[in-house]
Tab-separated table of C-alpha atoms and ligand atoms in Angstrom:
chain	number	residue	atom	x	y	z
A	7	MET	CA	-72.364	-10.834	155.247
A	8	ALA	CA	-71.856	-10.247	151.521
A	9	GLU	CA	-70.674	-13.011	149.240
A	10	LEU	CA	-66.889	-13.334	149.267
A	11	GLN	CA	-65.013	-13.834	146.050
A	12	GLU	CA	-61.353	-14.323	145.242
A	13	VAL	CA	-60.385	-12.670	141.993
A	14	GLN	CA	-56.616	-12.268	141.804
A	15	ILE	CA	-53.600	-14.461	142.218
A	16	THR	CA	-49.950	-14.558	143.168
A	17	GLU	CA	-47.814	-11.467	143.404
A	18	GLU	CA	-44.038	-11.451	143.517
A	19	LYS	CA	-42.169	-10.148	146.515
A	20	PRO	CA	-38.673	-8.757	146.037
A	21	LEU	CA	-36.082	-10.605	148.081
A	22	LEU	CA	-33.586	-9.244	150.552
A	23	PRO	CA	-30.075	-10.639	150.078
A	24	GLY	CA	-29.730	-13.994	151.812
A	25	GLN	CA	-33.402	-14.343	152.613
A	26	THR	CA	-35.762	-16.984	151.388
A	27	PRO	CA	-38.967	-15.936	149.664
A	28	GLU	CA	-42.277	-15.923	151.461
A	29	ALA	CA	-45.401	-16.490	149.460
A	30	ALA	CA	-47.490	-13.386	148.742
A	31	LYS	CA	-50.993	-13.701	147.450
A	32	THR	CA	-53.386	-10.941	146.496
A	33	HIS	CA	-57.135	-11.389	146.954
A	34	SER	CA	-60.262	-9.285	146.555
A	35	VAL	CA	-63.502	-9.736	148.456
A	36	GLU	CA	-66.896	-8.152	147.981
A	37	THR	CA	-68.247	-6.243	150.959
A	38	PRO	CA	-71.426	-4.225	151.535
A	39	TYR	CA	-69.374	-1.137	150.573
A	40	GLY	CA	-67.728	-2.538	147.453
A	41	SER	CA	-64.729	-4.686	146.737
A	42	VAL	CA	-61.523	-4.542	148.767
A	43	THR	CA	-58.114	-5.931	147.821
A	44	PHE	CA	-55.494	-7.228	150.219
A	45	THR	CA	-52.205	-9.095	149.971
A	46	VAL	CA	-51.221	-11.865	152.354
A	47	TYR	CA	-47.547	-12.571	153.082
A	48	GLY	CA	-46.424	-15.648	154.978
A	49	THR	CA	-48.533	-18.410	156.451
A	50	PRO	CA	-50.804	-18.328	159.506
A	51	LYS	CA	-48.958	-19.202	162.716
A	52	PRO	CA	-50.873	-21.226	165.319
A	53	LYS	CA	-52.078	-19.189	168.306
A	54	ARG	CA	-50.786	-15.939	166.839
A	55	PRO	CA	-52.750	-12.996	165.479
A	56	ALA	CA	-52.238	-11.799	161.922
A	57	ILE	CA	-50.511	-8.456	161.462
A	58	LEU	CA	-52.970	-6.384	159.415
A	59	THR	CA	-51.825	-3.096	157.904
A	60	TYR	CA	-53.787	-0.106	156.593
A	61	HIS	CA	-52.000	2.614	154.629
A	62	ASP	CA	-52.408	6.394	154.550
A	63	VAL	CA	-53.935	8.590	151.837
A	64	GLY	CA	-51.841	8.930	148.666
A	65	LEU	CA	-50.165	5.567	149.233
A	66	ASN	CA	-50.931	1.883	148.870
A	67	TYR	CA	-49.733	-0.998	151.011
A	68	LYS	CA	-46.432	-1.239	149.163
A	69	SER	CA	-45.515	2.431	149.025
A	70	CYS	CA	-46.513	2.781	152.677
A	71	PHE	CA	-45.141	-0.385	154.273
A	72	GLN	CA	-42.539	-2.017	152.038
A	73	PRO	CA	-39.545	-0.105	153.512
A	74	LEU	CA	-40.569	-1.175	157.028
A	75	PHE	CA	-41.524	-4.778	156.321
A	76	GLN	CA	-38.458	-5.366	154.172
A	77	PHE	CA	-36.120	-3.758	156.670
A	78	GLY	CA	-33.476	-6.313	157.709
A	79	ASP	CA	-34.145	-6.389	161.462
A	80	MET	CA	-37.885	-6.573	160.852
A	81	GLN	CA	-37.517	-10.081	159.404
A	82	GLU	CA	-37.009	-11.756	162.767
A	83	ILE	CA	-40.332	-10.253	163.851
A	84	ILE	CA	-42.515	-10.804	160.826
A	85	GLN	CA	-41.412	-14.367	160.177
A	86	ASN	CA	-43.478	-15.199	163.267
A	87	PHE	CA	-46.681	-13.687	161.853
A	88	VAL	CA	-48.827	-13.881	158.769
A	89	ARG	CA	-49.320	-10.381	157.326
A	90	VAL	CA	-52.443	-9.009	155.663
A	91	HIS	CA	-51.832	-5.736	153.828
A	92	VAL	CA	-55.083	-4.015	152.908
A	93	ASP	CA	-55.320	-1.583	150.019
A	94	ALA	CA	-58.096	0.978	150.461
A	95	PRO	CA	-60.576	0.603	147.560
A	96	GLY	CA	-59.184	1.976	144.305
A	97	MET	CA	-55.620	2.171	145.685
A	98	GLU	CA	-54.433	-1.296	144.620
A	99	GLU	CA	-51.899	-1.440	141.792
A	100	GLY	CA	-53.687	-1.229	138.451
A	101	ALA	CA	-56.989	-0.133	140.018
A	102	PRO	CA	-59.357	1.391	137.446
A	103	VAL	CA	-60.580	4.928	138.098
A	104	PHE	CA	-64.008	4.882	139.755
A	105	PRO	CA	-66.827	6.218	137.580
A	106	LEU	CA	-67.928	9.818	138.092
A	107	GLY	CA	-70.390	10.046	140.978
A	108	TYR	CA	-69.069	6.884	142.659
A	109	GLN	CA	-69.800	7.051	146.386
A	110	TYR	CA	-66.466	6.286	148.043
A	111	PRO	CA	-66.819	4.609	151.477
A	112	SER	CA	-66.420	6.752	154.566
A	113	LEU	CA	-63.543	5.844	156.907
A	114	ASP	CA	-66.109	4.151	159.161
A	115	GLN	CA	-67.302	2.057	156.225
A	116	LEU	CA	-63.699	1.166	155.335
A	117	ALA	CA	-63.412	-0.151	158.898
A	118	ASP	CA	-66.627	-2.134	158.375
A	119	MET	CA	-65.035	-3.932	155.415
A	120	ILE	CA	-62.356	-5.515	157.606
A	121	PRO	CA	-64.605	-8.268	159.061
A	122	CYS	CA	-65.214	-9.509	155.477
A	123	ILE	CA	-61.441	-9.849	154.992
A	124	LEU	CA	-60.958	-11.709	158.270
A	125	GLN	CA	-63.926	-13.953	157.619
A	126	TYR	CA	-62.606	-14.797	154.153
A	127	LEU	CA	-59.189	-15.688	155.589
A	128	ASN	CA	-60.683	-17.367	158.641
A	129	PHE	CA	-58.463	-15.253	160.920
A	130	SER	CA	-59.851	-14.474	164.346
A	131	THR	CA	-57.518	-11.814	165.753
A	132	ILE	CA	-55.120	-9.161	164.490
A	133	ILE	CA	-52.430	-6.753	165.497
A	134	GLY	CA	-53.238	-3.671	163.410
A	135	VAL	CA	-50.578	-1.362	161.988
A	136	GLY	CA	-52.015	1.807	160.478
A	137	VAL	CA	-50.676	5.132	159.248
A	138	GLY	CA	-52.694	8.390	159.176
A	139	ALA	CA	-56.095	7.605	157.645
A	140	GLY	CA	-55.258	3.898	157.979
A	141	ALA	CA	-54.583	4.361	161.699
A	142	TYR	CA	-58.008	5.958	162.032
A	143	VAL	CA	-59.673	3.080	160.130
A	144	LEU	CA	-58.013	0.464	162.345
A	145	SER	CA	-58.920	2.390	165.512
A	146	ARG	CA	-62.543	2.525	164.422
A	147	TYR	CA	-62.423	-1.196	163.677
A	148	ALA	CA	-60.904	-1.853	167.122
A	149	LEU	CA	-63.620	0.209	168.842
A	150	ASN	CA	-66.304	-1.804	167.029
A	151	HIS	CA	-64.635	-5.213	167.366
A	152	PRO	CA	-62.464	-5.043	170.494
A	153	ASP	CA	-62.339	-8.810	170.934
A	154	THR	CA	-60.578	-9.305	167.630
A	155	VAL	CA	-57.784	-6.765	168.110
A	156	GLU	CA	-54.840	-7.849	170.256
A	157	GLY	CA	-52.801	-4.706	169.655
A	158	LEU	CA	-52.573	-1.565	167.539
A	159	VAL	CA	-49.637	0.367	166.145
A	160	LEU	CA	-50.951	3.806	165.217
A	161	ILE	CA	-48.603	6.040	163.260
A	162	ASN	CA	-49.533	9.738	162.950
A	163	ILE	CA	-53.170	9.251	163.905
A	164	ASP	CA	-55.520	12.218	164.115
A	165	PRO	CA	-58.580	10.923	165.990
A	166	ASN	CA	-60.566	14.140	165.624
A	167	ALA	CA	-62.839	15.406	162.885
A	168	LYS	CA	-61.692	18.585	161.180
A	169	GLY	CA	-62.732	21.646	163.171
A	170	TRP	CA	-64.043	24.739	161.348
A	171	MET	CA	-60.604	26.384	161.489
A	172	ASP	CA	-59.081	23.329	159.820
A	173	TRP	CA	-61.836	23.398	157.228
A	174	ALA	CA	-61.240	27.072	156.473
A	175	ALA	CA	-57.494	26.446	156.133
A	176	HIS	CA	-58.180	23.384	153.988
A	177	LYS	CA	-60.514	25.323	151.683
A	178	LEU	CA	-58.021	28.179	151.343
A	179	THR	CA	-55.186	25.788	150.566
A	180	GLY	CA	-57.423	24.058	148.030
A	181	LEU	CA	-57.746	27.353	146.133
A	182	THR	CA	-54.056	27.533	145.421
A	183	SER	CA	-52.776	23.954	145.664
A	184	SER	CA	-53.425	20.797	143.743
A	185	VAL	CA	-54.838	17.728	145.489
A	186	SER	CA	-51.462	16.018	145.181
A	187	GLU	CA	-49.699	18.935	146.923
A	188	MET	CA	-52.315	18.876	149.694
A	189	ILE	CA	-51.782	15.149	150.196
A	190	LEU	CA	-47.997	15.623	150.221
A	191	GLY	CA	-48.562	18.298	152.881
A	192	HIS	CA	-50.520	15.726	154.882
A	193	LEU	CA	-47.827	13.071	154.563
A	194	PHE	CA	-44.716	15.189	155.074
A	195	SER	CA	-43.752	18.262	157.054
A	196	GLN	CA	-43.120	21.560	155.249
A	197	GLU	CA	-39.480	21.281	156.212
A	198	GLU	CA	-39.186	17.879	154.566
A	199	LEU	CA	-41.022	19.101	151.477
A	200	SER	CA	-38.780	22.124	151.021
A	201	ARG	CA	-35.633	20.053	151.661
A	202	ASN	CA	-36.895	17.927	148.760
A	203	SER	CA	-34.802	14.846	149.519
A	204	GLU	CA	-34.743	11.878	147.189
A	205	LEU	CA	-37.501	10.293	149.266
A	206	ILE	CA	-39.742	13.349	148.831
A	207	GLN	CA	-39.002	13.469	145.109
A	208	LYS	CA	-39.903	9.797	144.865
A	209	TYR	CA	-43.231	10.174	146.695
A	210	ARG	CA	-44.076	13.448	144.938
A	211	ASN	CA	-43.527	11.641	141.664
A	212	ILE	CA	-45.624	8.628	142.731
A	213	ILE	CA	-48.541	10.793	143.835
A	214	THR	CA	-48.569	13.452	141.113
A	215	HIS	CA	-48.334	10.822	138.373
A	216	ALA	CA	-50.665	8.282	139.967
A	217	PRO	CA	-52.971	6.861	137.281
A	218	ASN	CA	-55.655	6.597	139.980
A	219	LEU	CA	-55.323	10.175	141.299
A	220	GLU	CA	-59.120	10.588	141.118
A	221	ASN	CA	-59.503	7.579	143.440
A	222	ILE	CA	-56.862	8.988	145.769
A	223	GLU	CA	-58.850	12.233	145.937
A	224	LEU	CA	-61.925	10.231	147.019
A	225	TYR	CA	-59.982	8.579	149.886
A	226	TRP	CA	-58.632	12.051	150.773
A	227	ASN	CA	-62.185	13.446	150.898
A	228	SER	CA	-63.324	10.582	153.147
A	229	TYR	CA	-60.368	11.305	155.421
A	230	ASN	CA	-61.274	14.987	155.615
A	231	ASN	CA	-64.896	14.112	156.388
A	232	ARG	CA	-64.021	11.735	159.218
A	233	ARG	CA	-65.881	12.108	162.473
A	234	ASP	CA	-64.330	12.190	165.918
A	235	LEU	CA	-63.259	8.830	167.246
A	236	ASN	CA	-64.327	10.293	170.603
A	237	PHE	CA	-61.648	8.652	172.678
A	238	GLU	CA	-62.143	9.574	176.302
A	239	ARG	CA	-59.562	9.127	179.005
A	240	GLY	CA	-61.147	6.693	181.473
A	241	GLY	CA	-64.422	6.958	179.575
A	242	ASP	CA	-66.536	4.373	177.810
A	243	ILE	CA	-64.963	4.864	174.402
A	244	THR	CA	-61.443	3.535	174.736
A	245	LEU	CA	-59.241	1.110	172.939
A	246	LYS	CA	-59.156	-2.043	175.012
A	247	CYS	CA	-55.943	-3.421	173.517
A	248	PRO	CA	-52.312	-2.353	173.957
A	249	VAL	CA	-51.514	0.586	171.669
A	250	MET	CA	-48.181	1.766	170.315
A	251	LEU	CA	-48.559	5.393	169.280
A	252	VAL	CA	-45.967	6.718	166.861
A	253	VAL	CA	-45.496	10.369	165.987
A	254	GLY	CA	-42.966	11.519	163.412
A	255	ASP	CA	-40.250	13.813	164.778
A	256	GLN	CA	-40.917	15.972	161.748
A	257	ALA	CA	-44.245	16.916	163.303
A	258	PRO	CA	-44.735	20.644	162.703
A	259	HIS	CA	-46.822	21.005	165.883
A	260	GLU	CA	-45.527	18.295	168.108
A	261	ASP	CA	-47.901	19.297	170.898
A	262	ALA	CA	-50.942	18.878	168.743
A	263	VAL	CA	-49.575	15.352	169.001
A	264	MET	CA	-51.876	13.131	167.038
A	265	ALA	CA	-52.864	15.938	164.706
A	266	ASP	CA	-51.513	15.897	161.132
A	267	SER	CA	-47.949	15.545	162.136
A	268	GLY	CA	-46.198	14.961	158.889
A	269	GLY	CA	-43.224	12.732	158.525
A	270	GLN	CA	-43.499	9.067	157.637
A	271	PRO	CA	-41.380	7.250	160.222
A	272	GLN	CA	-42.127	3.873	158.636
A	273	LEU	CA	-40.283	5.185	155.549
A	274	THR	CA	-37.572	7.254	157.169
A	275	GLN	CA	-36.928	5.448	160.470
A	276	PRO	CA	-37.637	1.747	159.900
A	277	GLY	CA	-34.878	0.783	162.353
A	278	LYS	CA	-36.305	2.744	165.285
A	279	LEU	CA	-39.795	1.598	164.481
A	280	THR	CA	-38.692	-2.031	164.266
A	281	GLU	CA	-37.020	-1.799	167.646
A	282	ALA	CA	-40.091	-0.210	169.232
A	283	PHE	CA	-42.341	-2.803	167.602
A	284	LYS	CA	-40.216	-5.544	169.146
A	285	TYR	CA	-40.687	-4.030	172.608
A	286	PHE	CA	-44.384	-3.777	171.961
A	287	LEU	CA	-44.718	-7.401	170.882
A	288	GLN	CA	-42.541	-8.516	173.738
A	289	GLY	CA	-44.901	-6.725	176.139
A	290	MET	CA	-47.716	-8.726	174.578
A	291	GLY	CA	-45.781	-11.963	175.105
A	292	TYR	CA	-45.004	-12.559	171.434
A	293	MET	CA	-41.253	-11.974	171.323
A	294	ALA	CA	-38.807	-13.936	173.425
A	295	SER	CA	-36.262	-11.582	174.955
A	296	SER	CA	-33.555	-13.615	173.206
A	297	CYS	CA	-34.831	-12.051	169.988
A	298	MET	CA	-34.179	-8.544	171.256
A	299	THR	CA	-31.121	-6.783	169.911
A	300	ARG	CA	-28.347	-6.113	172.394
A	301	LEU	CA	-29.257	-2.418	172.284
A	302	SER	CA	-32.906	-3.199	172.987
A	303	ARG	CA	-32.083	-5.477	175.890
A	304	SER	CA	-29.898	-2.870	177.514
A	305	ARG	CA	-32.705	-0.359	177.295
A	306	THR	CA	-35.514	-2.469	178.629
A	307	ALA	CA	-34.851	-1.620	182.247
A	308	SER	CA	-35.120	2.107	181.631
A	309	LEU	CA	-38.573	2.071	180.042
A	310	THR	CA	-41.142	3.431	182.443
A	311	SER	CA	-44.276	5.373	181.792
A	312	ALA	CA	-47.510	5.112	179.858
A	313	ALA	CA	-50.010	7.494	178.343
A	314	SER	CA	-53.588	7.223	177.223
A	315	ILE	CA	-54.964	7.985	173.802
A	316	ASP	CA	-57.270	10.963	173.873
A	317	GLY	CA	-57.279	14.561	172.770
A	318	ASN	CA	-55.445	15.782	175.888
A	319	ARG	CA	-53.132	12.895	176.420
A	320	SER	CA	-49.945	13.355	178.350
A	321	ARG	CA	-46.732	12.614	176.530
A	322	SER	CA	-44.073	10.558	178.089
A	323	ARG	CA	-40.622	10.983	176.688
A	324	THR	CA	-38.614	8.867	179.025
A	325	LEU	CA	-36.192	7.473	176.521
A	326	SER	CA	-35.614	10.781	174.816
A	327	GLN	CA	-33.841	11.840	177.937
A	328	SER	CA	-31.755	8.695	178.175
A	329	SER	CA	-31.036	7.756	174.600
A	330	GLU	CA	-29.881	9.476	171.472
A	331	SER	CA	-31.930	7.153	169.326
A	332	GLY	CA	-35.369	8.677	169.704
A	333	THR	CA	-38.042	8.804	172.351
A	334	LEU	CA	-39.858	5.751	173.459
A	335	SER	CA	-41.804	4.796	176.502
A	336	SER	CA	-43.858	1.782	177.400
A	337	GLY	CA	-46.453	0.905	179.968
A	338	PRO	CA	-47.995	-2.280	181.229
A	339	PRO	CA	-49.878	-4.507	178.779
A	340	GLY	CA	-53.239	-2.993	177.917
A	341	HIS	CA	-51.744	0.460	177.987
A	342	THR	CA	-50.164	2.795	175.519
A	343	MET	CA	-46.556	2.973	174.465
A	344	GLU	CA	-45.413	6.140	172.762
A	345	VAL	CA	-42.686	6.446	170.208
A	346	SER	CA	-41.469	9.563	168.528
A	347	CYS	CA	-39.062	9.031	165.678
B	413	LIG	C1	-44.225	-8.287	154.085
B	413	LIG	O1	-43.320	-9.100	154.081
B	413	LIG	O2	-45.145	-8.310	154.900
B	413	LIG	C2	-44.200	-7.190	153.045
B	413	LIG	C3	-43.402	-7.329	151.934
B	413	LIG	C4	-43.417	-6.338	150.965
B	413	LIG	C5	-44.209	-5.220	151.113
B	413	LIG	C6	-44.986	-5.082	152.237
B	413	LIG	C7	-44.977	-6.070	153.194
C-alpha cells in the first residue's frame, strides 16, 4: 500500500437554519494511481458503516451531493453516519490542471484508490452512494471488495462499456459539440437542457467555466473507456450487498434503464431520494421505524417486489401504480430496490 499523507485541513460547511454545524475535514492521500482528495463530515459512529459518495463526470462532491445531503429530511439520516465524500482526481476545488500527457486513472483504477482512503481513515465498511461514473466506480469497488460494502445506492448507472454504435454516435457528436455540451448531455436529458431551467443554467455555467475543464475531460474519457461490469443475473459476478438503483424520470430511453439516463434526481428530487434512502437503510436495520415519516410508514406495507442488476433486468414499478410520488419498490435484504424519480 502506498504511503498515506494528509495535506489539507478544515473546510467550512454551510448551515441549515436551526441546525448545529458538523465538522468537515478535507484530506488527500497518495495511492498507486496518484493522489485522491476526500472530505469527511461528522464523526464515526460505533458499529455503523461510513456513507461514502462518488460523484459523476463534470461535478465534484459538492456540486453533486450538497443538495441531497443538506436537504432538511436527510439530516435525521446522516446524523447517524460519518460521511466520506470522494472527489475524483483533479475534480477537487482549486485542483491544478494536470500536465499535458498525464495518464488519468481508468474507472477501475479509481475504484482501486478507495482502499487507501478507508485504510487512512481506519474505516472497515461503507454504504456507497454513487452517481453515473461514480456509481460505476463504487460498483467495481464492491465487486472487488464485497466484504467491505454493506449497501450501494447507484444513481443512473450504466454498467456496460460503450458499444460501437455508441462510439460512432459519440464521435459524431464530438465533431459538432464541445466537451462541456457532451457532459451536459450525459448529466441531463435533452428535454431538461432545452427547457433551460435555473438548475440547468447553473450547471451549464459551472461546467463551461470550470477552471479544471481539461481534468474533467480526462475523467470523461475514462468514463467513455470503461469496460463492462459484467453483472450476470444469478451468475458469479454479482453485487453481494443490498442495492438501491435510482433512475431519473427524465431518462430519454427509460427501457435502456441503466444506460445514460439523464436527469440528476439527487439535485432535482432530494425529497423522494431521501425517503427511498430511509426505506433502504431501514431494510438494512439502520433506521428505526420511528424515524420514518408518516408518509413513509403508511407506504411500507405496499412495497413488494425486487429486481436484479444486470443488462436485462426486470423493472418493478409497484409504487408508481399506488402513489403519485414516484415509483419505488423494495425487496428483501441482499436484493435490489428500484427507485425512479
Ligand atoms: C454532508 O453533510 O455530508 C454534506 C454536506 C455538504 C455537502 C455534501 C455533503
